[in-house]
Amino acid sequence: ATTPLSAASVLDVVISEVAWSGTGAGSSDEWIELYNNTSSPIDLTGWTLVSTDGSPSITFSNKTIIANGYFLLERTSDTTISNISADLTYSGALNDGGEILQLKDASNILIDSANGDGGAWSAGTGSSGTPVRASMERKNLTQADADSNWVSNDGVARNGTDSSSNNINGPPKLANSGGYVPTPT
């Protein structure tokens, strides 16, 4: 097995998907996905994923993200996406009005952000959107966080079911849907 890298550079690991409005089964069934842009596994021990409003505040311990792979964080329990195992469960709600998420390495260096301008979420839909409760997906995983680099799930590129066995409007652990323009909520 390849020894995981203990150091990373900006955008080596990115926040690739944010399901800030939950799933059809419940608004609190939120998830966040990370993606490793490198060809080596990266040791996330000591890394943090924190909202600037203080919740969620996640610290990684004894976790590694595989090379060119995804890392799935599910809120509260591993039932948010019933048929895909979480790599980590966390507590703390995402604010439906928007907040800044910051991913920092063990040296507290900012590696990536999501919604870095701090306004409303630039993509994703709520309970009245089309599709309903679509995740916010990063278009280009190698480009920095900007409102223009996020889209709502298209309702076609999907993976997984929620705790009520509904297909979720997001592709956790799969490639994002791309340049879809959502119907606003």
Short mmCIF file of C-alpha atoms in Angstrom, two decimals:
data_model
loop_
_atom_site.label_atom_id
_atom_site.label_comp_id
_atom_site.label_asym_id
_atom_site.label_seq_id
_atom_site.Cartn_x
_atom_site.Cartn_y
_atom_site.Cartn_z
CA ALA A 1 0.00 0.00 0.00
CA THR A 2 1.12 3.52 -0.72
CA THR A 3 1.97 5.59 2.33
CA PRO A 4 -0.45 8.53 2.51
CA LEU A 5 1.01 11.99 2.03
CA SER A 6 0.97 14.01 5.23
CA ALA A 7 1.28 17.38 3.49
CA ALA A 8 -0.95 18.85 0.82
CA SER A 9 -1.09 21.95 -1.32
CA VAL A 10 -4.02 24.24 -2.07
CA LEU A 11 -6.69 22.40 -4.11
CA ASP A 12 -5.08 18.97 -3.62
CA VAL A 13 -8.28 18.14 -1.75
CA VAL A 14 -11.45 20.05 -2.60
CA ILE A 15 -14.99 20.32 -1.32
CA SER A 16 -16.71 18.73 -4.31
CA GLU A 17 -20.34 18.58 -3.23
CA VAL A 18 -22.51 20.15 -0.52
CA ALA A 19 -26.03 18.88 0.12
CA TRP A 20 -27.00 21.86 2.31
CA SER A 21 -30.76 21.28 2.02
CA GLY A 22 -30.74 17.58 2.84
CA THR A 23 -32.65 14.90 0.96
CA GLY A 24 -36.26 14.09 0.14
CA ALA A 25 -36.40 12.10 3.38
CA GLY A 26 -35.47 15.11 5.49
CA SER A 27 -33.92 18.55 5.47
CA SER A 28 -31.43 17.51 8.17
CA ASP A 29 -30.11 14.63 6.04
CA GLU A 30 -27.17 16.68 4.80
CA TRP A 31 -23.86 15.53 3.37
CA ILE A 32 -20.57 16.97 2.20
CA GLU A 33 -18.17 15.32 -0.22
CA LEU A 34 -14.43 15.88 -0.60
CA TYR A 35 -12.30 14.88 -3.60
CA ASN A 36 -8.58 14.16 -3.77
CA ASN A 37 -7.13 15.70 -6.96
CA THR A 38 -3.79 13.90 -6.55
CA SER A 39 -2.51 10.46 -7.50
CA SER A 40 -1.54 9.73 -3.87
CA PRO A 41 -3.65 9.06 -0.79
CA ILE A 42 -3.64 11.98 1.67
CA ASP A 43 -3.70 11.65 5.45
CA LEU A 44 -6.45 13.95 6.74
CA THR A 45 -5.51 13.54 10.42
CA GLY A 46 -5.64 16.94 12.08
CA TRP A 47 -7.48 18.56 9.16
CA THR A 48 -10.65 20.56 9.80
CA LEU A 49 -13.77 21.38 7.83
CA VAL A 50 -15.40 24.32 9.56
CA SER A 51 -18.17 26.76 8.80
CA THR A 52 -17.40 30.37 9.58
CA ASP A 53 -20.59 30.45 11.68
CA GLY A 54 -19.13 27.66 13.84
CA SER A 55 -21.40 24.78 12.80
CA PRO A 56 -20.51 22.32 11.50
CA SER A 57 -17.02 22.09 12.92
CA ILE A 58 -15.37 18.82 11.89
CA THR A 59 -11.91 17.59 12.88
CA PHE A 60 -10.51 14.56 11.08
CA SER A 61 -8.75 11.85 13.07
CA ASN A 62 -7.13 8.76 11.58
CA LYS A 63 -8.79 9.33 8.20
CA THR A 64 -7.24 9.10 4.74
CA ILE A 65 -8.71 10.13 1.39
CA ILE A 66 -7.73 7.76 -1.41
CA ALA A 67 -5.88 8.89 -4.53
CA ASN A 68 -8.23 10.49 -7.07
CA GLY A 69 -11.06 9.50 -4.76
CA TYR A 70 -14.01 10.75 -2.81
CA PHE A 71 -14.57 11.13 0.94
CA LEU A 72 -18.20 11.25 2.10
CA LEU A 73 -19.29 13.05 5.27
CA GLU A 74 -22.85 12.40 6.43
CA ARG A 75 -24.59 14.45 9.10
CA THR A 76 -25.55 12.74 12.38
CA SER A 77 -25.64 9.12 11.17
CA ASP A 78 -24.68 6.84 8.30
CA THR A 79 -28.32 6.65 7.15
CA THR A 80 -28.39 9.98 5.26
CA ILE A 81 -27.43 8.06 2.14
CA SER A 82 -28.75 4.64 3.05
CA ASN A 83 -26.84 2.55 0.54
CA ILE A 84 -23.44 4.33 0.55
CA SER A 85 -21.21 4.14 3.60
CA ALA A 86 -20.04 7.42 5.07
CA ASP A 87 -16.32 7.89 5.55
CA LEU A 88 -17.16 10.10 8.54
CA THR A 89 -20.31 11.24 10.32
CA TYR A 90 -20.49 14.71 11.83
CA SER A 91 -22.82 16.90 13.86
CA GLY A 92 -23.94 20.44 13.15
CA ALA A 93 -26.35 21.81 10.58
CA LEU A 94 -25.56 23.64 7.37
CA ASN A 95 -27.36 26.98 7.14
CA ASP A 96 -29.86 26.91 4.27
CA GLY A 97 -29.27 30.64 3.72
CA GLY A 98 -25.59 30.07 3.00
CA GLU A 99 -22.32 30.04 4.91
CA ILE A 100 -18.62 29.69 4.18
CA LEU A 101 -17.07 26.24 4.51
CA GLN A 102 -13.29 26.12 4.93
CA LEU A 103 -11.11 23.02 4.59
CA LYS A 104 -7.79 23.44 6.39
CA ASP A 105 -4.86 21.07 6.75
CA ALA A 106 -3.19 20.04 10.01
CA SER A 107 -1.04 23.22 9.85
CA ASN A 108 -4.23 25.34 9.64
CA ILE A 109 -3.50 26.29 6.01
CA LEU A 110 -6.61 26.92 3.91
CA ILE A 111 -6.69 24.16 1.27
CA ASP A 112 -10.15 24.89 -0.14
CA SER A 113 -13.47 26.59 0.54
CA ALA A 114 -17.07 26.40 -0.58
CA ASN A 115 -19.26 29.48 -0.86
CA GLY A 116 -16.23 31.59 -0.02
CA ASP A 117 -18.01 34.89 -0.63
CA GLY A 118 -20.33 34.19 2.29
CA GLY A 119 -23.58 34.99 0.52
CA ALA A 120 -26.43 32.63 -0.28
CA TRP A 121 -25.39 29.23 -1.61
CA SER A 122 -24.53 29.70 -5.29
CA ALA A 123 -26.17 26.41 -6.27
CA GLY A 124 -28.31 23.60 -4.92
CA THR A 125 -32.05 23.74 -4.33
CA GLY A 126 -34.32 23.59 -1.32
CA SER A 127 -37.69 21.95 -0.80
CA SER A 128 -39.38 23.88 -3.62
CA GLY A 129 -36.59 23.75 -6.19
CA THR A 130 -36.38 21.70 -9.35
CA PRO A 131 -35.13 19.10 -8.79
CA VAL A 132 -36.09 19.11 -5.10
CA ARG A 133 -33.19 19.28 -2.62
CA ALA A 134 -30.52 19.09 -5.32
CA SER A 135 -26.94 19.12 -4.07
CA MET A 136 -24.50 21.92 -4.87
CA GLU A 137 -21.77 20.45 -7.09
CA ARG A 138 -18.37 21.82 -8.05
CA LYS A 139 -18.07 21.99 -11.85
CA ASN A 140 -14.28 21.87 -12.13
CA LEU A 141 -12.57 20.05 -9.27
CA THR A 142 -9.19 21.60 -10.06
CA GLN A 143 -10.38 25.22 -10.03
CA ALA A 144 -10.77 27.45 -6.99
CA ASP A 145 -14.05 28.13 -5.22
CA ALA A 146 -16.11 30.74 -7.05
CA ASP A 147 -19.88 31.09 -7.46
CA SER A 148 -19.43 30.35 -11.18
CA ASN A 149 -17.73 27.00 -10.40
CA TRP A 150 -20.81 25.53 -8.67
CA VAL A 151 -24.01 24.10 -10.18
CA SER A 152 -27.09 22.34 -8.89
CA ASN A 153 -27.47 18.63 -9.48
CA ASP A 154 -29.37 18.04 -12.71
CA GLY A 155 -31.63 15.28 -11.34
CA VAL A 156 -30.06 12.84 -13.81
CA ALA A 157 -26.50 12.27 -12.50
CA ARG A 158 -27.50 10.66 -9.22
CA ASN A 159 -26.12 8.04 -6.87
CA GLY A 160 -27.62 6.60 -3.73
CA THR A 161 -30.92 6.57 -1.92
CA ASP A 162 -32.08 8.47 1.14
CA SER A 163 -33.36 6.94 4.37
CA SER A 164 -36.82 6.62 2.77
CA SER A 165 -35.40 4.77 -0.27
CA ASN A 166 -35.87 7.74 -2.63
CA ASN A 167 -33.16 8.49 -5.21
CA ILE A 168 -31.22 11.51 -4.03
CA ASN A 169 -30.56 14.52 -6.26
CA GLY A 170 -26.82 14.34 -6.04
CA PRO A 171 -24.02 11.93 -6.99
CA PRO A 172 -22.07 11.24 -3.78
CA LYS A 173 -18.90 9.26 -4.54
CA LEU A 174 -19.43 9.73 -8.32
CA ALA A 175 -18.56 12.45 -10.84
CA ASN A 176 -20.65 15.61 -10.56
CA SER A 177 -23.34 16.45 -13.12
CA GLY A 178 -21.68 19.53 -14.65
CA GLY A 179 -23.08 22.65 -16.22
CA TYR A 180 -26.72 22.45 -15.23
CA VAL A 181 -28.59 25.70 -14.55
CA PRO A 182 -31.24 25.13 -11.84
CA THR A 183 -34.71 26.52 -11.39
CA PRO A 184 -34.34 28.86 -8.37
CA THR A 185 -36.03 27.92 -5.10
#
